[in-house]
PDB file of C-alpha atoms and ligand atoms in Angstrom:
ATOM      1  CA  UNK Q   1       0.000   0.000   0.000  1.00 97.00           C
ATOM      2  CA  UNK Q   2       1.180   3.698  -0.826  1.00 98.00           C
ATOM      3  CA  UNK Q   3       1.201   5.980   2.091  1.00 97.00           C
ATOM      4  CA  UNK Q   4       0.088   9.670   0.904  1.00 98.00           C
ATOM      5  CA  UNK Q   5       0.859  11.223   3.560  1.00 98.00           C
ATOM      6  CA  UNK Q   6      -1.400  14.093   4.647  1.00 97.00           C
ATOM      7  CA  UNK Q   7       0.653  17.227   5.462  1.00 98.00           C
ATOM      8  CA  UNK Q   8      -2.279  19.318   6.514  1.00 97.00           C
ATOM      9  CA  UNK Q   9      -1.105  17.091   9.689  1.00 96.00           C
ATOM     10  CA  UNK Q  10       2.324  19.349   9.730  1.00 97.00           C
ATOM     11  CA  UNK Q  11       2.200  22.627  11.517  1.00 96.00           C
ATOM     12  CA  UNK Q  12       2.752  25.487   9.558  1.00 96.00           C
ATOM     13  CA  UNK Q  13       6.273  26.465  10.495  1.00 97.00           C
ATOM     14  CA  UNK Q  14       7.722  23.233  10.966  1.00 97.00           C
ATOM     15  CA  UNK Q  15       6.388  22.768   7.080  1.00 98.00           C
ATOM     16  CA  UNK Q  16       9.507  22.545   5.548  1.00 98.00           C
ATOM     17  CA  UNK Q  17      11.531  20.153   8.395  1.00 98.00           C
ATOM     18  CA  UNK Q  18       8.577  17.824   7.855  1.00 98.00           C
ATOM     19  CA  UNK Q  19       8.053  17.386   4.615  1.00 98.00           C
ATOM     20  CA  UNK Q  20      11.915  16.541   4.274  1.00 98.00           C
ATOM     21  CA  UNK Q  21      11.523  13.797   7.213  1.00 98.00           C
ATOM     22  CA  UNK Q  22       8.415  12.353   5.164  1.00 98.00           C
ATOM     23  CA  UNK Q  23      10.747  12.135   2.644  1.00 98.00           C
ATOM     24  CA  UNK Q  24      13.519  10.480   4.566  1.00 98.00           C
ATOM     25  CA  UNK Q  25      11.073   8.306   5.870  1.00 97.00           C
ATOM     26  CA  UNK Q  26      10.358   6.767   2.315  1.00 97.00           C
ATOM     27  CA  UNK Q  27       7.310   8.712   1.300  1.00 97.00           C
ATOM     28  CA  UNK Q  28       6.565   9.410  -2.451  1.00 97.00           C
ATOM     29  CA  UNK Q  29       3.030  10.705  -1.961  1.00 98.00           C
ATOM     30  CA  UNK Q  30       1.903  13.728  -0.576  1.00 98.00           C
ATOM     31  CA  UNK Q  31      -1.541  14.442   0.556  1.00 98.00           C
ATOM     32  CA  UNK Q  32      -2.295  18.071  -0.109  1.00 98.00           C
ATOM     33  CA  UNK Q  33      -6.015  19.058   1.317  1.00 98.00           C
ATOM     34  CA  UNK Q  34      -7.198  21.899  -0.310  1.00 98.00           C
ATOM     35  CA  UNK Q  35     -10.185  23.573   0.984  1.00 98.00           C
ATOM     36  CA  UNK Q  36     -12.189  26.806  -0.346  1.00 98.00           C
ATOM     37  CA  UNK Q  37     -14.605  27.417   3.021  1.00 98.00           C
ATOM     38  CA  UNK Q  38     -17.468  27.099   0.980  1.00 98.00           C
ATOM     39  CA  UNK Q  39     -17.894  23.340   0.060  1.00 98.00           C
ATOM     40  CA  UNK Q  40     -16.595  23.023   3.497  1.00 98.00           C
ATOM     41  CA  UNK Q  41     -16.218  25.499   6.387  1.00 98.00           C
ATOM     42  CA  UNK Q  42     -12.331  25.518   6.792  1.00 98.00           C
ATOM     43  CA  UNK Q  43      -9.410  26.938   4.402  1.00 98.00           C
ATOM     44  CA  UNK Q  44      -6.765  25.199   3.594  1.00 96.00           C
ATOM     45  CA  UNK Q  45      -3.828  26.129   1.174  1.00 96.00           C
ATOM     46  CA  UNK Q  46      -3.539  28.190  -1.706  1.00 96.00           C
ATOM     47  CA  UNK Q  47      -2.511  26.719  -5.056  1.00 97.00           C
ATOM     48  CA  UNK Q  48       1.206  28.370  -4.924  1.00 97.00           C
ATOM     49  CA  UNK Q  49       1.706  26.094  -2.316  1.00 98.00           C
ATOM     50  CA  UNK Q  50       1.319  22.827  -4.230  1.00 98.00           C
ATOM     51  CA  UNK Q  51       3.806  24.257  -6.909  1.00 98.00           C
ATOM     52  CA  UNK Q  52       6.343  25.646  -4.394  1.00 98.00           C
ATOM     53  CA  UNK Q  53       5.794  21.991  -2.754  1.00 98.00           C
ATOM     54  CA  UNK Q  54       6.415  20.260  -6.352  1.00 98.00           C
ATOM     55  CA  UNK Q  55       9.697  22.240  -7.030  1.00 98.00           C
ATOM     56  CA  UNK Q  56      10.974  21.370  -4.195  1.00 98.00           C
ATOM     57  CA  UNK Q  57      10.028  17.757  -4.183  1.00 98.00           C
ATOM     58  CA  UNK Q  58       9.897  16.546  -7.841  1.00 98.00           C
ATOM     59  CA  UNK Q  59      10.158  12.947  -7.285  1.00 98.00           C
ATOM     60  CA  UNK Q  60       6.921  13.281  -4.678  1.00 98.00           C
ATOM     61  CA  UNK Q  61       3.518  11.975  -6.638  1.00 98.00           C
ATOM     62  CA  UNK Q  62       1.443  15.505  -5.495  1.00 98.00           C
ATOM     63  CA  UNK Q  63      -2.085  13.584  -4.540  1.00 98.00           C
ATOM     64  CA  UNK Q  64      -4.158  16.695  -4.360  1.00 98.00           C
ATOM     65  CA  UNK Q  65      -7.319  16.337  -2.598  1.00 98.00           C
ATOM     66  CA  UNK Q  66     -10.169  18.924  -3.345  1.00 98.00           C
ATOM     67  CA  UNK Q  67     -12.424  19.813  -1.123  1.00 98.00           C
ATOM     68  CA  UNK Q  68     -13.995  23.221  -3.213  1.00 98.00           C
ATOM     69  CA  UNK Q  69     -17.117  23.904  -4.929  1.00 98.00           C
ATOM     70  CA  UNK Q  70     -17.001  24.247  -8.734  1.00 98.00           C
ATOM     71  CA  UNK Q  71     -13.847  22.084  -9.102  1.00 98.00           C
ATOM     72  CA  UNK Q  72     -13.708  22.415 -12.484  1.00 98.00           C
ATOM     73  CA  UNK Q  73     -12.015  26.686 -11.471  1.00 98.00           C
ATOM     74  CA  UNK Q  74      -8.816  24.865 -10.353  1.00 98.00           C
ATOM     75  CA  UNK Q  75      -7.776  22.676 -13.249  1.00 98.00           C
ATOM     76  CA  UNK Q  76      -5.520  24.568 -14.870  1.00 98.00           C
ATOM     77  CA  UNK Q  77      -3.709  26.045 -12.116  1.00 98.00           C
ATOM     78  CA  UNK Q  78      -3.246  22.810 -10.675  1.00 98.00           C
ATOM     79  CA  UNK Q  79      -1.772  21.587 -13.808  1.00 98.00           C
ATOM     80  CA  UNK Q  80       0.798  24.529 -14.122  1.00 98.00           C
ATOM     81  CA  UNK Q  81       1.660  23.582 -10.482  1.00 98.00           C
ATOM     82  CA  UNK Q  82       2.124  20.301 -11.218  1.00 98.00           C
ATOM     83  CA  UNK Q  83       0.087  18.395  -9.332  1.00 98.00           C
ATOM     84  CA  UNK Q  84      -0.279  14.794 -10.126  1.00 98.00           C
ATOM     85  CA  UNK Q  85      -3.514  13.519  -8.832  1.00 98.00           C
ATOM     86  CA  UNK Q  86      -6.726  15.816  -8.586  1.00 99.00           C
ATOM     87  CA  UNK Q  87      -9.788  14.083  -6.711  1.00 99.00           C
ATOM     88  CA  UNK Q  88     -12.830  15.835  -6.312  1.00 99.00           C
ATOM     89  CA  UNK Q  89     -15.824  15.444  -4.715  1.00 98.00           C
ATOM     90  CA  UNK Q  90     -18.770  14.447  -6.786  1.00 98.00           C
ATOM     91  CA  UNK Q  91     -21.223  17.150  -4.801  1.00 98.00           C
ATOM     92  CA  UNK Q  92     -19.519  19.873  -5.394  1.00 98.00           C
ATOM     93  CA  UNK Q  93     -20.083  19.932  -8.851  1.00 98.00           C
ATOM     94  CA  UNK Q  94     -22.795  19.662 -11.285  1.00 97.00           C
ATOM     95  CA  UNK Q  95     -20.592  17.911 -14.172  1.00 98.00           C
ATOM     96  CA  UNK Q  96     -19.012  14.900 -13.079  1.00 98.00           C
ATOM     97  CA  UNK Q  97     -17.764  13.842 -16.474  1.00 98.00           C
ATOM     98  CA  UNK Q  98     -16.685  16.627 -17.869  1.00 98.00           C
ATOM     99  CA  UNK Q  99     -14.594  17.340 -14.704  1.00 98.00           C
ATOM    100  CA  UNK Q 100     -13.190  14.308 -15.046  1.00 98.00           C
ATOM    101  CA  UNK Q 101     -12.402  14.695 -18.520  1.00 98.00           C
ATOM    102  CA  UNK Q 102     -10.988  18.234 -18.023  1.00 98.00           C
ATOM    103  CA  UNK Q 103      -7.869  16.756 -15.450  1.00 99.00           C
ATOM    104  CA  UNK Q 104      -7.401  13.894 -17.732  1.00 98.00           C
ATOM    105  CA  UNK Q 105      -7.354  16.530 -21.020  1.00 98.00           C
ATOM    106  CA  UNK Q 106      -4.496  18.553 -18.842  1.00 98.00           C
ATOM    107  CA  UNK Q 107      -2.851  15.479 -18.257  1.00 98.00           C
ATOM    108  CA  UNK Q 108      -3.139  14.739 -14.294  1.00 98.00           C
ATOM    109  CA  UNK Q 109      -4.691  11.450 -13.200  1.00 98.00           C
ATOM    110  CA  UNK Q 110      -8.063  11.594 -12.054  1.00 99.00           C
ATOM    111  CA  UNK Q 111     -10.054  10.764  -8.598  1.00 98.00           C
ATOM    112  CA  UNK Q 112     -13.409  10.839  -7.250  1.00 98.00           C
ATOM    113  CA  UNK Q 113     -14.479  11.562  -3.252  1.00 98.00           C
ATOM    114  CA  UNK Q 114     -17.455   9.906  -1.957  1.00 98.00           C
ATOM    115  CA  UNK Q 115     -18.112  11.107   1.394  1.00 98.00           C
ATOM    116  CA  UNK Q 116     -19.741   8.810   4.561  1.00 98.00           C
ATOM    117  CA  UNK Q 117     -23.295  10.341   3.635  1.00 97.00           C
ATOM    118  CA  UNK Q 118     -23.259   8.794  -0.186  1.00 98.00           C
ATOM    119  CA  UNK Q 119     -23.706   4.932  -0.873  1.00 98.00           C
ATOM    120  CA  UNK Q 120     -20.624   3.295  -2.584  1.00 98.00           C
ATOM    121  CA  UNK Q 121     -22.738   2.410  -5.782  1.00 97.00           C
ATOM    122  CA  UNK Q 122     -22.890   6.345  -6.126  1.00 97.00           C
ATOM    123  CA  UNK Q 123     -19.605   5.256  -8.091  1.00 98.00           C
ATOM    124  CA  UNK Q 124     -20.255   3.186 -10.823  1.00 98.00           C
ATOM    125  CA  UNK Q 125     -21.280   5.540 -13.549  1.00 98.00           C
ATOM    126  CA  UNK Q 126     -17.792   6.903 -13.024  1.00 98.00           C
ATOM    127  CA  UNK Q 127     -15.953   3.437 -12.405  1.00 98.00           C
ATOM    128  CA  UNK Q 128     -14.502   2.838 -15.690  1.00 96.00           C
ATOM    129  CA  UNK Q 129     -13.086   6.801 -16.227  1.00 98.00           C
ATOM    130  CA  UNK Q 130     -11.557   7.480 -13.431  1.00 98.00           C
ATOM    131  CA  UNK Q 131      -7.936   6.496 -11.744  1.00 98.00           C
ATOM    132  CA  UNK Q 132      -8.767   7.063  -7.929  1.00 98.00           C
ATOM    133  CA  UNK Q 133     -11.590   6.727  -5.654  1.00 98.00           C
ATOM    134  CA  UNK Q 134     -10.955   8.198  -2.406  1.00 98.00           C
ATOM    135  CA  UNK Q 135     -13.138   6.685   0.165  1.00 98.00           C
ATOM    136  CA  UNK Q 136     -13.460   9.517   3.270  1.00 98.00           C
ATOM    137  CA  UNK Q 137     -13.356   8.071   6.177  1.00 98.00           C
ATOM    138  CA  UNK Q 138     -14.188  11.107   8.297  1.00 98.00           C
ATOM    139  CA  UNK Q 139     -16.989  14.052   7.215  1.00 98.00           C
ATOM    140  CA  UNK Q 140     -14.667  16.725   4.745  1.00 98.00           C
ATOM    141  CA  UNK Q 141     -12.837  19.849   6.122  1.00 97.00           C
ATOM    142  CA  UNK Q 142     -10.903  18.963   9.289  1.00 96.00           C
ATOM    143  CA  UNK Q 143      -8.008  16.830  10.611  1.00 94.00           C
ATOM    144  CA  UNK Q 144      -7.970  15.001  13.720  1.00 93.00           C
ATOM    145  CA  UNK Q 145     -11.404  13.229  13.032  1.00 95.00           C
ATOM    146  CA  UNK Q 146     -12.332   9.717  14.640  1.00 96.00           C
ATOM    147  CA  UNK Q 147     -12.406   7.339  11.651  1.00 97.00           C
ATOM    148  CA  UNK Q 148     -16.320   6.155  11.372  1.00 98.00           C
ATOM    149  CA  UNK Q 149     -17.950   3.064  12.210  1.00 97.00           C
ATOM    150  CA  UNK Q 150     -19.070   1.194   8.806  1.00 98.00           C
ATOM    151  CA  UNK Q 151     -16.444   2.401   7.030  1.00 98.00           C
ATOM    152  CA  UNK Q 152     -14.569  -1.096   7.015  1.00 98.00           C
ATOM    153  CA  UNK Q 153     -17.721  -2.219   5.638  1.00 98.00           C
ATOM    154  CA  UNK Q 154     -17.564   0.687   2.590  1.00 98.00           C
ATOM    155  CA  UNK Q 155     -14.247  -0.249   1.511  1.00 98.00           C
ATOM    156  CA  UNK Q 156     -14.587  -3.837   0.922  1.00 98.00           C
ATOM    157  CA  UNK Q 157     -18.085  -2.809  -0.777  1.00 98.00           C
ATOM    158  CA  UNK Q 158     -15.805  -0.617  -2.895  1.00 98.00           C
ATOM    159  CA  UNK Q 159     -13.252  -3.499  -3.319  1.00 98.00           C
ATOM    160  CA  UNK Q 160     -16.005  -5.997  -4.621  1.00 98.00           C
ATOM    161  CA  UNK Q 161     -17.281  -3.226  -7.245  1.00 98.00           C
ATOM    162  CA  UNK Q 162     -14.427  -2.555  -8.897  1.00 98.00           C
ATOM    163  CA  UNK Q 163     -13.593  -6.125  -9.152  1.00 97.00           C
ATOM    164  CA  UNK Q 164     -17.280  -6.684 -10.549  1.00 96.00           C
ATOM    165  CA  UNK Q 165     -16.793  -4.137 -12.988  1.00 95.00           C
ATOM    166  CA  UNK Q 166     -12.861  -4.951 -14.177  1.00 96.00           C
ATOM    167  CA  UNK Q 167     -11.830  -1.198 -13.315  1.00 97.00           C
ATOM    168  CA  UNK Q 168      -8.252  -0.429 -12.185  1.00 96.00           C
ATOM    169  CA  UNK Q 169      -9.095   2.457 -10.167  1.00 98.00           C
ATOM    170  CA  UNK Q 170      -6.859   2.840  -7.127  1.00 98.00           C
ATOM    171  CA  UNK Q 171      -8.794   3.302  -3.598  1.00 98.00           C
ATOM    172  CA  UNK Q 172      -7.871   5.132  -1.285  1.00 98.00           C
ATOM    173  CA  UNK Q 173      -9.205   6.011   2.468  1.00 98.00           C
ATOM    174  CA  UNK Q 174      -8.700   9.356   3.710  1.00 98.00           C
ATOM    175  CA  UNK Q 175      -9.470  10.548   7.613  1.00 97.00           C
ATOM    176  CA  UNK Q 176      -7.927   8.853  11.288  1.00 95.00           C
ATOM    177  CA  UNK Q 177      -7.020   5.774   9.726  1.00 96.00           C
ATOM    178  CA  UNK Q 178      -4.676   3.984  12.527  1.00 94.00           C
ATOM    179  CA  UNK Q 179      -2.519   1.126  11.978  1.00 92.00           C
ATOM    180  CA  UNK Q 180      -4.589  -1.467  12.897  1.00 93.00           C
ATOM    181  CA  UNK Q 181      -6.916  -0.152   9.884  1.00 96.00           C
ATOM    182  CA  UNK Q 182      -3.701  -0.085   7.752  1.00 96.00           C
ATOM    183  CA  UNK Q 183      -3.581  -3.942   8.355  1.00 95.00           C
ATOM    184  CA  UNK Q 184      -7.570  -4.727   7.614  1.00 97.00           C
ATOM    185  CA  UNK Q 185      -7.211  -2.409   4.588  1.00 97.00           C
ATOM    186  CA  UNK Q 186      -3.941  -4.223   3.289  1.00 97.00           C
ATOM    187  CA  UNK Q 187      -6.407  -7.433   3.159  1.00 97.00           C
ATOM    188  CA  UNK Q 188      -8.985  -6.030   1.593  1.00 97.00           C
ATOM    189  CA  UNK Q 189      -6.669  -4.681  -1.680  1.00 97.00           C
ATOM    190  CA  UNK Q 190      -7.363  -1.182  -0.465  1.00 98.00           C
ATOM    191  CA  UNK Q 191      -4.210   0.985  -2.031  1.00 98.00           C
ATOM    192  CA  UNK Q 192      -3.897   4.011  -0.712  1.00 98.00           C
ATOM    193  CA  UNK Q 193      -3.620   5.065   3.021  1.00 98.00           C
ATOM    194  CA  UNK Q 194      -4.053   8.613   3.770  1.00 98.00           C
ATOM    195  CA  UNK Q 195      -1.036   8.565   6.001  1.00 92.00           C
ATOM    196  CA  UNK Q 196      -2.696  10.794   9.266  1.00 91.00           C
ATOM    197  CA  UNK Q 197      -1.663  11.713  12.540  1.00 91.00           C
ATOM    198  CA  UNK Q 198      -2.676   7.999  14.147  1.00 90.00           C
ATOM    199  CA  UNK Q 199       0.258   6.654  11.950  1.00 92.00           C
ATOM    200  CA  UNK Q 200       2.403   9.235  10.197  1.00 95.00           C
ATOM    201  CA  UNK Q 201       2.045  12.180  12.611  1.00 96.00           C
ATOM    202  CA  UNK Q 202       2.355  12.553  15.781  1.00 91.00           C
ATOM    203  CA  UNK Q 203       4.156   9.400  16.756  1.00 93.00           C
ATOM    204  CA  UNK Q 204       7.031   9.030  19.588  1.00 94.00           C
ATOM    205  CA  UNK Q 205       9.612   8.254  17.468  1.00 95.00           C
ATOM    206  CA  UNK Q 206       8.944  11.213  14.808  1.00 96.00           C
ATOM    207  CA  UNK Q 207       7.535  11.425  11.363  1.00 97.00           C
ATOM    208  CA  UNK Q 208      10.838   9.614   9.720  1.00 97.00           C
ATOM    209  CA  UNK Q 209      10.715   6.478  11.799  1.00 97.00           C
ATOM    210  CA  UNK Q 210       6.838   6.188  11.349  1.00 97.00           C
ATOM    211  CA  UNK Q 211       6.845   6.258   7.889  1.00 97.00           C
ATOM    212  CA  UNK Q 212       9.651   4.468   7.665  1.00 97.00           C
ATOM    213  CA  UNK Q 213       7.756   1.250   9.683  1.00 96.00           C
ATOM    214  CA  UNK Q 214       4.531   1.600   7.459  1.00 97.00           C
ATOM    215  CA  UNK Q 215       6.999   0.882   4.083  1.00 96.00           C
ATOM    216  CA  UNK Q 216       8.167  -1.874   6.442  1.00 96.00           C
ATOM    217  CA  UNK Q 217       4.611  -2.822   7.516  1.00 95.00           C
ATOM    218  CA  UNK Q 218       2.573  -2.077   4.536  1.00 96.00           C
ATOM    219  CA  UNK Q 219       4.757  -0.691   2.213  1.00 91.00           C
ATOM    220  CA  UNK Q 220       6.674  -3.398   0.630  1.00 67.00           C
ATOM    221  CA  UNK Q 221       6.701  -4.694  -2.885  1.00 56.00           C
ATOM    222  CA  UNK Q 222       5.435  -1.198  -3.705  1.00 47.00           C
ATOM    223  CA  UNK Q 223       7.026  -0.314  -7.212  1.00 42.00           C
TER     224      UNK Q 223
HETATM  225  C1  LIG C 301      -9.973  15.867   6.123  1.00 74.20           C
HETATM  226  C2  LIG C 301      -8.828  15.638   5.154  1.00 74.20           C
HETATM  227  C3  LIG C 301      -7.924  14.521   5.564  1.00 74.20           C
HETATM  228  C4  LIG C 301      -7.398  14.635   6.977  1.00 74.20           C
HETATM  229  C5  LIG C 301      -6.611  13.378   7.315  1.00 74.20           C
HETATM  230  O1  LIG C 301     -10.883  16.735   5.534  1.00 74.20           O
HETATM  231  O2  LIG C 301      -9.317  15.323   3.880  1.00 74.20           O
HETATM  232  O3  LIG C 301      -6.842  14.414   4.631  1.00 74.20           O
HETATM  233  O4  LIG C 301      -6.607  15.771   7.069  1.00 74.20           O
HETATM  234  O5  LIG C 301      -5.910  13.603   8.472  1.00 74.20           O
HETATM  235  P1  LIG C 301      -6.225  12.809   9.833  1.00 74.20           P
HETATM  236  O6  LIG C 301      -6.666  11.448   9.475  1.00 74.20           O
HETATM  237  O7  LIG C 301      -4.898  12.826  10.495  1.00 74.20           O
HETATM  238  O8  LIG C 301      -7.256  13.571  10.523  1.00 74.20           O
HETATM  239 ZN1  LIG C 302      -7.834  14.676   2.373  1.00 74.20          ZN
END
């Protein structure tokens, strides 16, 4: 399993000290939350961010996860940051599709959100088009979240759909996933972790040595 880590989890100033121990640690995703205060009522970076972030870091995969209304108003400027993955949320736009189409037309790699209010089915017209389905595990907008009851349940739905339909979408799960949920989610095929403060951050030993054990836990034979 990939860990994208989620650096919304890093405090402001120490922003730079912890990407680089993410990155010592093994990591190749980041997990960059971006929120607008509309579709949900926080903020959360600007897009100069995820290009300064990109510069800096040009072998990290740039897993941006939207969390905006009207989706559709970033596209561009995440492409000229160079973001890598754009997910979205499918209710906070009227044009699923043609979102999608729009980050795969600027070449990024494209993912859906389904939050814990919509069923998992609420997927399939989109199953075959897109490259991610990001599975939230928490309601949008804040870190530090308990991870909700039934979402074990959601993911392996998720895991029998895509198998039921032949897609090749990658899943991911996004909100207080601890390790013990690293370890069901490894058996169920999930693919992504949203690496959060209940593994990543946070720890004893430090951001390097925790993401340094998830490679070693859940990491390996990762290409
Ligand atoms: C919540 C964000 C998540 C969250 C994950 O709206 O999408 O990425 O920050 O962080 P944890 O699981 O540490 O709360
Ligand atoms: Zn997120």
């Amino acid at each position: 399993m990939i860990n994208t880590a989620s650096i919304v989890n890093i405090p402001y100033l120490q922003l730079r000290e912890g990407l680089n121990e993410l990155v010592e640690g093994g990591t190749r995703f980041f997990h960059m939350d971006l929120m607008d205060g509309h579709y949900v009522p926080n903020l959360c970076y600007p897009l100069d961010l995820v290009r300064e972030i990109k510069a800096a870091y040009p072998q990290v995969t740039a897993d941006v996860h939207m969390m905006v209304t009207n989706p559709m108003d970033y596209i561009d400027r995440l492409k000229t940051a160079g973001a890598d993955y754009v997910s979205f949320h499918t209710d906070s736009t009227s044009f699923v599709r043609r979102t999608i189409d729009t980050i795969h037309r600027a070449g990024m790699k494209a993912g859906i959100v389904i939050n814990p209010s919509q069923p998992v089915d609420h997927i399939l017209p989109y199953a075959k088009y897109v490259d991610m389905v990001l599975v939230m595990a928490v309601e949008p907008g804040f870190p530090g979240q308990p991870f909700l009851e039934g979402t074990m349940e959601r993911l392996e739905e998720l895991a029998d759909l895509r198998e039921k339909c032949g897609s090749h979408f990658l899943i991911s799960v996004d909100g207080g996933v601890d390790r013990e949920r690293c370890a069901s989610c490894q058996k169920l095929g999930i693919d992504m972790i949203v690496g959060t403060r209940h593994n990543i951050f946070h720890q004893p030993d430090g951001i390097r040595e925790a993401c340094r054990r998830f490679e070693a836990e859940f990491g390996a034979g990762e290409q």
